Amino acid sequence: MYASVVRKQSIYLHEQEITEVSMGTEVHAGLSAEQKQLPAKFFYDKQGSELFDAITRLPEYYQTRTELALLERNVDEIASLMGEQGYLMELGSGSSTKIRLLLEALEPEVYIPMDISREHLIASANRLADDYPWLDVHAACVDYSQHWDVPDFGPGRYNAFFPGSSIGNFVPDKARALLEQVSKLVGKGGGLLIGVDLKKDVDILEAAYNDARGVTAAFNLNMLRHINEQLDADFDLDKFEHEAVYNEVESRIEMHLKCTQAHKVSVDDVVYEFEQGETIHTENSYKYSVEGFQHLAGKAGFSPVRHWCDEAELFSIHYLKAA
Ligand code: AVJ
């Protein structure tokens, strides 16, 4: 599963096989579909991760600060539920503010950040390892939308942390499969602390994905630049514009890149035709009720232990145990 383990400054880095192969395959498959689509994970190259960090600080984007406030307010109770020491893995190790709270409260023996964006992963893992010399950091460069594993550390108490409502990127079937995988990895009695964005007023939701400064638009368009850079592709970023709308039927924000004039794009010698007004679907961000999420997690082998919401009921954090 892991191609190599190497020491990178203060951390160990576990690497999976090359991702370029699968990027090409997934891009061709997505652009050949009736509704053109590209997987949301391709947002996150170095620039994309930086743009996402900028999104988390936007006034319209309530998610990150609401989740952080919930964690801050309840960290003692969370720590007593998760238990001190043991192994703590994090799916999609993004900005490190939230994990710092947990690391300081739990003092795990081993911290296992996992992310698809290699440079971002190494940089943030090293910052944490330098700041917490008592902590063993084993970073794993993985695409957790595919089949994945944790490096084998033997028996012990495992907890997973999956913040930021990134579970919302997956259609319910895939979300269930991913949670099932997590429940197997933490094992019987292991735990999951997960942030889940809640259903709410459409105007609040749509504003969060159509910010006045255009950061989300830049984030969306950056995917095409990332693909141009990784593959032999010639997407013209000036011929696409950002679109984000709430789909009430599916309970999800959909992000698209809308083509503003008919043209052709070539990717590794395959030519794709774009009509004016047609879109590439780049992201789903599902919104759940508390009960709806518990139901989904239940189908994946988790039982709810406790959950926390802010007063305005914008965001939820759940602690669940693998049955
Ligand atoms: C990190 C997937 C939770 O869906 O809100 C932010 C990504 N996309 N703005 C989300 C995102 C556009 C974000 N997640």
Short mmCIF file of C-alpha atoms in Angstrom, two decimals, residues 25-238:
data_model
loop_
_atom_site.label_atom_id
_atom_site.label_comp_id
_atom_site.label_asym_id
_atom_site.label_seq_id
_atom_site.Cartn_x
_atom_site.Cartn_y
_atom_site.Cartn_z
CA THR A 25 -7.58 8.82 -16.04
CA GLU A 26 -10.02 10.70 -13.85
CA VAL A 27 -9.84 13.90 -15.92
CA HIS A 28 -10.58 12.01 -19.16
CA ALA A 29 -13.43 10.11 -17.56
CA GLY A 30 -14.93 13.29 -16.12
CA LEU A 31 -14.69 15.31 -19.33
CA SER A 32 -16.21 12.47 -21.36
CA ALA A 33 -19.36 12.33 -19.23
CA GLU A 34 -22.66 13.81 -20.41
CA GLN A 35 -22.47 16.38 -17.59
CA LYS A 36 -18.76 17.17 -17.61
CA GLN A 37 -17.23 16.87 -14.17
CA LEU A 38 -13.90 16.96 -12.37
CA PRO A 39 -13.20 15.58 -8.87
CA ALA A 40 -13.03 18.17 -6.08
CA LYS A 41 -9.77 16.73 -4.76
CA PHE A 42 -7.99 18.33 -7.74
CA PHE A 43 -8.57 21.75 -6.14
CA TYR A 44 -5.78 21.08 -3.70
CA ASP A 45 -2.38 21.74 -5.15
CA LYS A 46 -0.21 24.19 -3.21
CA GLN A 47 -2.04 27.25 -4.57
CA GLY A 48 -5.42 25.60 -4.10
CA SER A 49 -4.65 24.79 -0.48
CA GLU A 50 -3.60 28.40 0.06
CA LEU A 51 -6.77 29.68 -1.60
CA PHE A 52 -8.80 27.35 0.59
CA ASP A 53 -7.05 28.76 3.67
CA ALA A 54 -8.09 32.22 2.44
CA ILE A 55 -11.69 31.00 2.05
CA THR A 56 -11.73 29.87 5.68
CA ARG A 57 -11.09 33.49 6.75
CA LEU A 58 -13.86 35.05 4.60
CA PRO A 59 -16.74 36.77 6.42
CA GLU A 60 -19.29 34.80 4.37
CA TYR A 61 -17.67 31.43 5.08
CA TYR A 62 -19.08 30.69 8.55
CA GLN A 63 -17.96 27.04 8.64
CA THR A 64 -14.37 27.21 9.81
CA ARG A 65 -14.77 29.78 12.57
CA THR A 66 -17.98 28.14 13.82
CA GLU A 67 -16.34 24.72 13.99
CA LEU A 68 -13.28 26.15 15.72
CA ALA A 69 -15.43 27.93 18.32
CA LEU A 70 -17.31 24.67 18.98
CA LEU A 71 -14.04 22.81 19.45
CA GLU A 72 -12.66 25.51 21.74
CA ARG A 73 -15.74 25.62 23.88
CA ASN A 74 -16.01 21.84 24.28
CA VAL A 75 -12.43 20.67 24.12
CA ASP A 76 -12.35 19.30 27.68
CA GLU A 77 -15.42 17.18 27.19
CA ILE A 78 -14.16 16.06 23.77
CA ALA A 79 -10.81 15.08 25.24
CA SER A 80 -12.42 13.07 28.02
CA LEU A 81 -14.55 11.21 25.48
CA MET A 82 -11.66 10.52 23.10
CA GLY A 83 -9.26 9.58 25.88
CA GLU A 84 -5.70 10.74 26.26
CA GLN A 85 -2.66 9.27 24.48
CA GLY A 86 -3.12 6.61 21.77
CA TYR A 87 -3.10 7.28 18.06
CA LEU A 88 -4.75 10.25 16.43
CA MET A 89 -5.20 10.38 12.69
CA GLU A 90 -6.49 13.33 10.77
CA LEU A 91 -8.15 13.13 7.36
CA GLY A 92 -7.25 16.05 5.13
CA SER A 93 -4.86 17.87 7.41
CA GLY A 94 -5.68 21.41 6.42
CA SER A 95 -5.07 24.48 8.54
CA SER A 96 -3.53 23.40 11.81
CA THR A 97 -5.44 25.57 14.32
CA LYS A 98 -8.06 22.91 15.07
CA ILE A 99 -5.63 20.03 15.37
CA ARG A 100 -3.44 22.03 17.76
CA LEU A 101 -6.35 22.27 20.17
CA LEU A 102 -6.80 18.50 20.08
CA LEU A 103 -3.11 17.65 20.25
CA GLU A 104 -2.69 19.82 23.32
CA ALA A 105 -5.75 18.35 25.00
CA LEU A 106 -5.14 14.68 24.14
CA GLU A 107 -1.36 14.48 23.93
CA PRO A 108 -1.50 11.42 21.66
CA GLU A 109 1.61 9.28 21.26
CA VAL A 110 1.38 9.34 17.48
CA TYR A 111 -0.27 11.85 15.17
CA ILE A 112 -1.00 10.70 11.62
CA PRO A 113 -1.98 13.57 9.30
CA MET A 114 -3.25 12.42 5.91
CA ASP A 115 -3.60 14.61 2.86
CA ILE A 116 -3.47 14.45 -0.90
CA SER A 117 -1.55 17.73 -1.20
CA ARG A 118 2.03 16.59 -0.59
CA GLU A 119 3.85 19.88 -0.03
CA HIS A 120 1.12 21.28 2.16
CA LEU A 121 1.10 18.06 4.18
CA ILE A 122 4.86 18.03 4.73
CA ALA A 123 5.00 21.72 5.63
CA SER A 124 2.20 21.65 8.17
CA ALA A 125 3.30 18.30 9.66
CA ASN A 126 6.80 19.69 10.19
CA ARG A 127 5.50 22.83 11.87
CA LEU A 128 3.54 20.67 14.31
CA ALA A 129 6.45 18.30 14.96
CA ASP A 130 8.72 21.26 15.68
CA ASP A 131 6.21 22.83 18.05
CA TYR A 132 5.44 19.57 19.90
CA PRO A 133 8.77 17.76 20.37
CA TRP A 134 7.06 15.01 22.42
CA LEU A 135 4.88 14.07 19.46
CA ASP A 136 5.65 11.36 16.89
CA VAL A 137 4.39 12.58 13.51
CA HIS A 138 3.77 10.09 10.69
CA ALA A 139 2.37 11.93 7.69
CA ALA A 140 0.65 9.85 5.01
CA CYS A 141 0.25 11.23 1.50
CA VAL A 142 -3.03 9.57 0.50
CA ASP A 143 -6.08 10.10 -1.63
CA TYR A 144 -8.75 9.09 0.85
CA SER A 145 -11.43 9.07 -1.85
CA GLN A 146 -9.73 5.87 -3.08
CA HIS A 147 -8.93 2.78 -1.06
CA TRP A 148 -6.40 3.71 1.62
CA ASP A 149 -4.88 2.53 4.86
CA VAL A 150 -3.02 3.85 7.85
CA PRO A 151 0.59 2.83 8.30
CA ASP A 152 0.63 -0.12 10.67
CA PHE A 153 1.42 0.91 14.25
CA GLY A 154 0.08 -2.21 15.94
CA PRO A 155 -2.59 -2.35 18.64
CA GLY A 156 -3.72 0.69 20.60
CA ARG A 157 -6.55 3.17 20.88
CA TYR A 158 -7.25 4.93 17.60
CA ASN A 159 -9.21 8.10 17.05
CA ALA A 160 -9.83 9.82 13.74
CA PHE A 161 -10.44 13.53 13.30
CA PHE A 162 -12.24 14.60 10.12
CA PRO A 163 -12.91 18.33 10.41
CA GLY A 164 -14.21 20.97 8.03
CA SER A 165 -17.23 19.08 6.73
CA SER A 166 -15.08 17.59 3.99
CA ILE A 167 -17.35 14.53 4.23
CA GLY A 168 -19.82 16.82 2.40
CA ASN A 169 -17.76 16.46 -0.79
CA PHE A 170 -18.89 12.85 -1.16
CA VAL A 171 -22.22 11.66 -2.52
CA PRO A 172 -24.00 9.78 0.28
CA ASP A 173 -22.99 6.32 -1.01
CA LYS A 174 -19.32 7.29 -1.18
CA ALA A 175 -19.55 9.07 2.17
CA ARG A 176 -20.90 5.89 3.75
CA ALA A 177 -18.09 3.84 2.17
CA LEU A 178 -15.46 6.30 3.41
CA LEU A 179 -16.88 6.29 6.96
CA GLU A 180 -16.98 2.50 6.85
CA GLN A 181 -13.30 2.50 5.95
CA VAL A 182 -12.57 4.85 8.87
CA SER A 183 -14.55 2.63 11.25
CA LYS A 184 -12.46 -0.36 10.20
CA LEU A 185 -9.21 1.54 10.62
CA VAL A 186 -9.98 2.85 14.13
CA GLY A 187 -11.30 -0.60 15.00
CA LYS A 188 -13.91 -1.67 17.53
CA GLY A 189 -14.15 0.95 20.26
CA GLY A 190 -12.16 3.47 18.23
CA GLY A 191 -13.62 6.92 17.74
CA LEU A 192 -14.36 9.54 15.12
CA LEU A 193 -14.65 13.27 15.72
CA ILE A 194 -16.17 14.80 12.60
CA GLY A 195 -17.37 18.27 11.58
CA VAL A 196 -20.54 18.36 9.50
CA ASP A 197 -22.14 21.43 7.94
CA LEU A 198 -25.87 21.74 8.63
CA LYS A 199 -28.85 22.40 6.35
CA LYS A 200 -29.91 26.03 6.59
CA ASP A 201 -31.31 29.06 4.80
CA VAL A 202 -30.35 29.02 1.11
CA ASP A 203 -29.16 32.64 1.16
CA ILE A 204 -26.60 31.94 3.88
CA LEU A 205 -25.40 28.84 2.01
CA GLU A 206 -25.12 30.51 -1.37
CA ALA A 207 -23.33 33.56 0.06
CA ALA A 208 -20.72 31.26 1.61
CA TYR A 209 -19.82 29.95 -1.87
CA ASN A 210 -20.14 33.27 -3.72
CA ASP A 211 -17.99 35.58 -1.63
CA ALA A 212 -17.77 39.25 -2.53
CA ARG A 213 -13.98 39.15 -2.92
CA GLY A 214 -14.06 36.32 -5.45
CA VAL A 215 -11.76 34.02 -3.52
CA THR A 216 -14.05 31.02 -4.05
CA ALA A 217 -14.16 31.84 -7.77
CA ALA A 218 -10.35 31.85 -7.87
CA PHE A 219 -10.30 28.56 -5.93
CA ASN A 220 -12.71 26.97 -8.40
CA LEU A 221 -10.78 28.19 -11.47
CA ASN A 222 -7.46 27.12 -9.96
CA MET A 223 -8.44 23.52 -10.61
CA LEU A 224 -8.02 24.11 -14.36
CA ARG A 225 -4.60 25.68 -13.81
CA HIS A 226 -3.63 22.69 -11.65
CA ILE A 227 -4.69 20.30 -14.43
CA ASN A 228 -2.83 22.35 -17.07
CA GLU A 229 0.27 22.09 -14.93
CA GLN A 230 0.04 18.37 -14.20
CA LEU A 231 -1.18 17.14 -17.58
CA ASP A 232 -0.58 18.29 -21.11
CA ALA A 233 -3.75 20.41 -21.08
CA ASP A 234 -4.65 23.88 -22.37
CA PHE A 235 -7.65 25.08 -20.39
CA ASP A 236 -8.12 28.84 -20.94
CA LEU A 237 -9.16 30.18 -17.53
CA ASP A 238 -10.63 33.30 -19.17
#
